[in-house]
C-alpha angles and dihedrals in degrees: 000000000000115000093241089054090052090052093046094046097045110112137140110274114199103176123063137186121234091249110124122241113241121247088236092058093048091047091051092046092051095042088056092046092060091052093069124116117284123189108240087356084278092153092202096163129106128185128207111201113197128192135149117001097000089053091050089053090051092049092051095046103051144040108243117228085200089068132252092284091061088063088074091069112113093219135041123184118197112199114206130193127206118207089186093061089056094046090049092048093050091050089065117105097242091066118088088219095053109170093022108167125210091258091060095056107102091213133359099271090179088068094038093053091047089050089054089051088051090054089052088054091051093047095046090050088058091048088053091053092253135124127232141178129202115211138170131251133224108257091216090064096055096094090050091046092050092047094047094052103029096249115163115248091242091069122084123196110233091194140298132273120210112202131190146108110309117248093192139066119225125346118355117259109265094014118145095246087066090057100037135039122230110263116258111268094239090052092065105026115069122189117210095335136024097232 
C-alpha cells in the first residue's frame, strides 16, 4: 500500500471480526513500532502484546475506554514509556545535557516518543489490512495492570491499542468524525507566522 493511502485510510476501528491476526502481521507491526524516534536513542519504550488467555484476563480486569466492542479484538498492544530510561541516558557523558533532571526537560519526550511508536502501530495495522483503535487507561488501574503482567514500576502505559480485522465499513457508529468535521487545513497549518 502506498504511504499516502495508509495515512488517508487510518481511522479508529472499534468493531472487529473473530478472525485471528497472523503472527507475521503482529511481528511486522511490532518491528515497525521499535523503529520510531527516540530522543538520545534512549529507547525508553516497552510494549506488552496480549492475545489469547492474557488478553481475556485484561478484558475481565479493566473497564475499556475503547468501549465494550473493542474487547472483541484478538490483539491488544499496550505501549509503555519509561521516564527513568531517558533520565539515565541523558546523565551519560556523551550527552550535551548530562545531568539533565526531569524539571529541565521542556516536554516529556518519553511519552512523546512512545506516542510516535503508537502511531507506527496504527499505521502498520492499516498497511497489513487490519483495523485498530487507540484508547486511554484509567491511571488508578496502573499498579494493578503492572502487577498482573509483571511490568516494572518505572514503565507507564500511555494507552492501549486493540488490533484486528475490521467488522465495519467507514467511520464507527457514534465516532466523533460523524459529529464534527475535520478543521480546515489553513485553520491549523500556519506558514511563516501564526496570525
